[in-house]
mmCIF file of C-alpha atoms in Angstrom:
data_model
loop_
_atom_site.group_PDB
_atom_site.id
_atom_site.type_symbol
_atom_site.label_atom_id
_atom_site.label_comp_id
_atom_site.label_asym_id
_atom_site.label_seq_id
_atom_site.Cartn_x
_atom_site.Cartn_y
_atom_site.Cartn_z
ATOM 1 C CA ALA J 291 10.571 -13.626 2.499
ATOM 2 C CA GLN J 292 8.270 -11.309 4.394
ATOM 3 C CA SER J 293 4.554 -11.571 5.053
ATOM 4 C CA VAL J 294 1.826 -9.942 7.118
ATOM 5 C CA THR J 295 -1.296 -11.414 8.650
ATOM 6 C CA GLN J 296 -4.112 -9.233 9.921
ATOM 7 C CA LEU J 297 -6.486 -11.090 12.196
ATOM 8 C CA GLY J 298 -10.072 -10.153 11.487
ATOM 9 C CA SER J 299 -11.188 -8.750 8.170
ATOM 10 C CA HIS J 300 -13.875 -6.742 9.927
ATOM 11 C CA VAL J 301 -13.900 -5.157 13.383
ATOM 12 C CA SER J 302 -16.841 -3.278 14.848
ATOM 13 C CA VAL J 303 -16.637 -1.076 17.938
ATOM 14 C CA SER J 304 -18.870 1.452 19.630
ATOM 15 C CA GLU J 305 -17.985 5.118 19.623
ATOM 16 C CA GLY J 306 -15.726 5.806 22.604
ATOM 17 C CA ALA J 307 -14.586 2.202 22.914
ATOM 18 C CA LEU J 308 -11.054 0.879 22.558
ATOM 19 C CA VAL J 309 -9.872 0.099 19.042
ATOM 20 C CA LEU J 310 -7.537 -2.896 18.642
ATOM 21 C CA LEU J 311 -6.494 -4.051 15.181
ATOM 22 C CA ARG J 312 -4.151 -7.018 15.104
ATOM 23 C CA CYS J 313 -1.115 -7.498 12.884
ATOM 24 C CA ASN J 314 1.468 -10.250 12.915
ATOM 25 C CA TYR J 315 4.431 -10.336 10.597
ATOM 26 C CA SER J 316 7.031 -12.758 9.360
ATOM 27 C CA SER J 317 10.479 -11.531 8.419
ATOM 28 C CA SER J 318 13.943 -13.056 8.264
ATOM 29 C CA VAL J 319 15.511 -9.612 8.704
ATOM 30 C CA PRO J 320 14.788 -6.803 11.135
ATOM 31 C CA PRO J 321 11.482 -5.450 9.910
ATOM 32 C CA TYR J 322 10.208 -1.990 9.287
ATOM 33 C CA LEU J 323 6.507 -1.914 10.077
ATOM 34 C CA PHE J 324 3.730 0.400 8.960
ATOM 35 C CA TRP J 325 0.044 1.042 9.404
ATOM 36 C CA TYR J 326 -1.862 2.726 6.598
ATOM 37 C CA VAL J 327 -5.487 3.859 6.551
ATOM 38 C CA GLN J 328 -7.710 4.014 3.495
ATOM 39 C CA TYR J 329 -10.873 6.095 3.642
ATOM 40 C CA PRO J 330 -13.543 5.464 1.000
ATOM 41 C CA ASN J 331 -12.527 6.822 -2.387
ATOM 42 C CA GLN J 332 -9.226 8.123 -1.040
ATOM 43 C CA GLY J 333 -5.603 7.044 -1.305
ATOM 44 C CA LEU J 334 -3.713 5.196 1.398
ATOM 45 C CA GLN J 335 -2.436 7.444 4.170
ATOM 46 C CA LEU J 336 0.366 6.602 6.586
ATOM 47 C CA LEU J 337 -0.774 6.399 10.208
ATOM 48 C CA LEU J 338 2.525 5.454 11.795
ATOM 49 C CA LYS J 339 5.714 3.495 11.250
ATOM 50 C CA TYR J 340 8.335 1.626 13.233
ATOM 51 C CA THR J 341 11.905 1.586 11.955
ATOM 52 C CA THR J 342 14.288 1.440 14.909
ATOM 53 C CA GLY J 343 14.410 2.679 18.485
ATOM 54 C CA ALA J 344 11.376 3.044 20.704
ATOM 55 C CA THR J 345 9.012 0.148 20.260
ATOM 56 C CA LEU J 346 5.884 2.154 21.108
ATOM 57 C CA VAL J 347 5.108 4.345 18.140
ATOM 58 C CA LYS J 348 2.591 7.158 18.142
ATOM 59 C CA GLY J 349 0.872 8.235 14.974
ATOM 60 C CA ILE J 350 -1.760 10.581 13.704
ATOM 61 C CA ASN J 351 -5.347 10.802 14.934
ATOM 62 C CA GLY J 352 -4.517 9.329 18.340
ATOM 63 C CA PHE J 353 -3.398 5.926 17.080
ATOM 64 C CA GLU J 354 -0.396 4.055 18.379
ATOM 65 C CA ALA J 355 1.234 0.678 17.858
ATOM 66 C CA GLU J 356 3.770 -1.393 19.738
ATOM 67 C CA PHE J 357 6.450 -3.497 18.095
ATOM 68 C CA LYS J 358 6.824 -6.778 19.988
ATOM 69 C CA LYS J 359 9.637 -8.801 18.500
ATOM 70 C CA SER J 360 9.024 -11.825 20.717
ATOM 71 C CA GLU J 361 5.434 -12.016 19.503
ATOM 72 C CA THR J 362 6.195 -10.844 15.935
ATOM 73 C CA SER J 363 3.317 -8.411 16.361
ATOM 74 C CA PHE J 364 2.557 -4.780 15.622
ATOM 75 C CA HIS J 365 -1.000 -4.243 16.836
ATOM 76 C CA LEU J 366 -2.710 -0.892 16.316
ATOM 77 C CA THR J 367 -4.677 0.704 19.144
ATOM 78 C CA LYS J 368 -6.655 3.816 19.935
ATOM 79 C CA PRO J 369 -8.161 4.409 23.377
ATOM 80 C CA SER J 370 -11.427 5.930 22.189
ATOM 81 C CA ALA J 371 -12.989 5.390 18.772
ATOM 82 C CA HIS J 372 -14.552 8.231 16.808
ATOM 83 C CA MET J 373 -17.066 7.870 14.021
ATOM 84 C CA SER J 374 -14.466 9.373 11.690
ATOM 85 C CA ASP J 375 -12.157 6.384 12.319
ATOM 86 C CA ALA J 376 -14.352 4.145 10.166
ATOM 87 C CA ALA J 377 -12.082 3.037 7.322
ATOM 88 C CA GLU J 378 -9.920 0.195 6.030
ATOM 89 C CA TYR J 379 -6.611 -0.319 7.848
ATOM 90 C CA PHE J 380 -3.584 -2.048 6.382
ATOM 91 C CA CYS J 381 -0.481 -3.301 8.135
ATOM 92 C CA ALA J 382 2.681 -3.545 6.028
ATOM 93 C CA VAL J 383 6.279 -4.698 6.370
ATOM 94 C CA SER J 384 9.490 -3.936 4.531
ATOM 95 C CA GLY J 385 13.183 -4.232 5.224
ATOM 96 C CA GLY J 386 16.428 -5.966 4.439
ATOM 97 C CA ASN J 387 17.196 -6.307 0.772
ATOM 98 C CA GLN J 388 13.603 -5.617 -0.193
ATOM 99 C CA GLY J 389 14.356 -1.955 -0.715
ATOM 100 C CA GLY J 390 11.401 0.224 0.085
ATOM 101 C CA LYS J 391 8.719 -2.058 -1.281
ATOM 102 C CA LEU J 392 5.877 -2.762 1.097
ATOM 103 C CA ILE J 393 4.280 -6.138 1.733
ATOM 104 C CA PHE J 394 0.708 -5.540 2.905
ATOM 105 C CA GLY J 395 -1.727 -7.563 4.916
ATOM 106 C CA GLN J 396 -5.218 -8.163 3.604
ATOM 107 C CA GLY J 397 -6.694 -5.294 5.573
ATOM 108 C CA THR J 398 -9.187 -4.830 8.401
ATOM 109 C CA GLU J 399 -12.335 -2.826 7.936
ATOM 110 C CA LEU J 400 -13.204 -0.849 11.055
ATOM 111 C CA SER J 401 -16.823 0.102 11.688
ATOM 112 C CA VAL J 402 -17.780 2.501 14.484
ATOM 113 C CA LYS J 403 -21.285 2.354 15.885
ATOM 114 C CA PRO J 404 -22.882 5.430 17.458
ATOM 115 C CA GLY A 197 1.473 20.964 -2.461
ATOM 116 C CA ALA A 198 0.278 18.537 -5.086
ATOM 117 C CA GLY A 199 0.158 14.885 -4.183
ATOM 118 C CA VAL A 200 0.547 11.831 -6.352
ATOM 119 C CA SER A 201 -1.896 11.879 -9.237
ATOM 120 C CA GLN A 202 -3.039 9.006 -11.426
ATOM 121 C CA THR A 203 -4.895 9.038 -14.703
ATOM 122 C CA PRO A 204 -7.372 7.887 -15.686
ATOM 123 C CA SER A 205 -9.296 7.381 -12.472
ATOM 124 C CA ASN A 206 -11.363 4.690 -14.167
ATOM 125 C CA LYS A 207 -10.640 2.605 -17.234
ATOM 126 C CA VAL A 208 -12.983 0.088 -18.801
ATOM 127 C CA THR A 209 -11.586 -2.034 -21.589
ATOM 128 C CA GLU A 210 -12.303 -5.249 -23.430
ATOM 129 C CA LYS A 211 -10.414 -8.472 -23.032
ATOM 130 C CA GLY A 212 -7.383 -8.530 -25.287
ATOM 131 C CA LYS A 213 -6.947 -4.775 -25.503
ATOM 132 C CA TYR A 214 -3.876 -2.744 -24.523
ATOM 133 C CA VAL A 215 -4.025 -0.169 -21.706
ATOM 134 C CA GLU A 216 -1.715 2.444 -20.262
ATOM 135 C CA LEU A 217 -2.008 3.826 -16.749
ATOM 136 C CA ARG A 218 -0.174 6.993 -15.802
ATOM 137 C CA CYS A 219 1.327 8.148 -12.530
ATOM 138 C CA ASP A 220 2.610 11.622 -11.682
ATOM 139 C CA PRO A 221 4.651 11.448 -8.477
ATOM 140 C CA ILE A 222 5.307 14.236 -6.041
ATOM 141 C CA SER A 223 7.903 16.589 -7.481
ATOM 142 C CA GLY A 224 11.405 15.686 -6.331
ATOM 143 C CA HIS A 225 10.563 12.155 -5.261
ATOM 144 C CA THR A 226 13.090 9.780 -6.750
ATOM 145 C CA ALA A 227 11.430 6.502 -5.808
ATOM 146 C CA LEU A 228 8.184 5.407 -7.463
ATOM 147 C CA TYR A 229 6.163 2.265 -6.749
ATOM 148 C CA TRP A 230 3.302 0.462 -8.448
ATOM 149 C CA TYR A 231 0.915 -1.774 -6.539
ATOM 150 C CA ARG A 232 -2.242 -3.636 -7.494
ATOM 151 C CA GLN A 233 -5.209 -3.978 -5.163
ATOM 152 C CA SER A 234 -7.854 -6.581 -5.909
ATOM 153 C CA LEU A 235 -11.247 -6.436 -4.265
ATOM 154 C CA GLY A 236 -11.050 -7.288 -0.582
ATOM 155 C CA GLN A 237 -7.273 -7.591 -0.604
ATOM 156 C CA GLY A 238 -4.311 -5.513 0.456
ATOM 157 C CA PRO A 239 -2.124 -3.834 -2.144
ATOM 158 C CA GLU A 240 0.283 -6.176 -3.901
ATOM 159 C CA PHE A 241 3.693 -4.902 -4.989
ATOM 160 C CA LEU A 242 4.388 -4.844 -8.736
ATOM 161 C CA ILE A 243 7.509 -2.789 -9.461
ATOM 162 C CA TYR A 244 9.548 0.099 -8.180
ATOM 163 C CA PHE A 245 11.826 2.646 -9.782
ATOM 164 C CA GLN A 246 14.759 4.514 -8.378
ATOM 165 C CA GLY A 247 15.167 7.364 -10.825
ATOM 166 C CA THR A 248 14.703 6.079 -14.345
ATOM 167 C CA GLY A 249 15.615 2.471 -13.711
ATOM 168 C CA ALA A 250 13.445 -0.360 -12.467
ATOM 169 C CA ALA A 251 15.166 -1.425 -9.245
ATOM 170 C CA ASP A 252 12.836 -4.340 -8.587
ATOM 171 C CA ASP A 253 10.229 -5.721 -10.997
ATOM 172 C CA SER A 254 9.747 -9.014 -9.189
ATOM 173 C CA GLY A 255 6.065 -8.351 -8.591
ATOM 174 C CA LEU A 256 5.033 -8.071 -12.227
ATOM 175 C CA PRO A 257 2.778 -11.102 -12.769
ATOM 176 C CA ASN A 258 3.890 -11.914 -16.315
ATOM 177 C CA ASP A 259 5.377 -10.418 -19.466
ATOM 178 C CA ARG A 260 2.113 -8.720 -20.410
ATOM 179 C CA PHE A 261 2.923 -6.112 -17.770
ATOM 180 C CA PHE A 262 5.589 -3.484 -18.320
ATOM 181 C CA ALA A 263 6.366 -0.117 -16.778
ATOM 182 C CA VAL A 264 8.590 2.780 -17.738
ATOM 183 C CA ARG A 265 9.827 5.992 -16.186
ATOM 184 C CA PRO A 266 11.945 7.526 -18.941
ATOM 185 C CA GLU A 267 12.731 10.897 -17.367
ATOM 186 C CA GLY A 268 12.687 9.912 -13.740
ATOM 187 C CA SER A 269 9.353 11.515 -12.927
ATOM 188 C CA VAL A 270 6.141 10.361 -14.652
ATOM 189 C CA SER A 271 5.674 6.615 -14.941
ATOM 190 C CA THR A 272 3.412 4.554 -17.194
ATOM 191 C CA LEU A 273 2.232 1.042 -16.448
ATOM 192 C CA LYS A 274 1.434 -0.831 -19.644
ATOM 193 C CA ILE A 275 -0.684 -3.949 -19.875
ATOM 194 C CA GLN A 276 -0.904 -5.901 -23.118
ATOM 195 C CA ARG A 277 -3.619 -8.363 -24.102
ATOM 196 C CA THR A 278 -5.654 -7.594 -21.005
ATOM 197 C CA GLU A 279 -7.479 -10.406 -19.232
ATOM 198 C CA ARG A 280 -10.483 -10.296 -16.918
ATOM 199 C CA GLY A 281 -8.187 -11.226 -14.042
ATOM 200 C CA ASP A 282 -6.308 -7.961 -14.518
ATOM 201 C CA SER A 283 -9.319 -6.073 -13.176
ATOM 202 C CA ALA A 284 -8.190 -4.263 -10.010
ATOM 203 C CA VAL A 285 -7.250 -0.876 -8.637
ATOM 204 C CA TYR A 286 -3.717 0.045 -9.652
ATOM 205 C CA LEU A 287 -1.986 2.225 -7.085
ATOM 206 C CA CYS A 288 1.058 4.386 -7.510
ATOM 207 C CA ALA A 289 3.190 5.727 -4.670
ATOM 208 C CA SER A 290 6.273 7.884 -4.455
ATOM 209 C CA SER A 291 8.833 8.595 -1.770
ATOM 210 C CA LEU A 292 11.666 11.035 -1.423
ATOM 211 C CA THR A 293 14.196 8.302 -1.879
ATOM 212 C CA GLU A 294 14.581 4.591 -1.520
ATOM 213 C CA THR A 295 17.025 3.810 1.235
ATOM 214 C CA SER A 296 17.697 1.049 3.667
ATOM 215 C CA VAL A 297 15.410 2.868 6.101
ATOM 216 C CA PRO A 298 12.381 3.611 3.976
ATOM 217 C CA ASP A 299 10.852 7.030 3.629
ATOM 218 C CA GLU A 300 7.105 7.437 3.789
ATOM 219 C CA GLN A 301 5.374 6.400 0.608
ATOM 220 C CA PHE A 302 2.658 8.773 -0.558
ATOM 221 C CA PHE A 303 -0.097 7.054 -2.470
ATOM 222 C CA GLY A 304 -2.228 8.281 -5.317
ATOM 223 C CA PRO A 305 -5.984 7.649 -5.489
ATOM 224 C CA GLY A 306 -5.534 4.781 -7.917
ATOM 225 C CA THR A 307 -6.842 3.775 -11.335
ATOM 226 C CA ARG A 308 -9.722 1.326 -11.311
ATOM 227 C CA LEU A 309 -9.265 -1.007 -14.274
ATOM 228 C CA THR A 310 -12.188 -3.138 -15.423
ATOM 229 C CA VAL A 311 -11.643 -5.697 -18.148
ATOM 230 C CA LEU A 312 -14.888 -6.922 -19.707
#
């Protein structure tokens, strides 16, 4: 079975500050890992994904995440927050015999203060 | 190009009624997924289709829930005898294919179902 835990349901940062959203996963097979963003009244949008290869993955809007197998983590970071980054962020895992279905964490709401 | 569309965007119904939620995937996408998102939670997998067949329906909560995709494109999620606990946003996603290395899933805006 696979699962995802996102530490912190709400994170608040100042504009220009580092963004760090935490994600830990559990998987009995090599995982595929994803970060999605959900803006108010919009559908989920893929930020980045890790499948195989390089463990540091770069995504859209300046976000990146690093797959750390030893820590079973896939934390999302951005060096400098913008007001437009305020949204809900979801980490997800798939892989093995699960097909393409995604198992999501409970989400982290990011607020950006001016 | 057009993304994934879902209709209706909002549906209010009474306990015990039957509802149908529709999903139009991106043209050419063979894999289609349904998820349910309750307030304050992440999306929860319900079912996915590869073509016309349901490849995995392990997430359907009970036999009141059923989904079809008869021609391999549009899908309908059907809920019988609705209960207040069914209230949630129902999300549909499609991807080019479903393989061992998953393609990006493109999500629709969702249908907000409220059962009174």
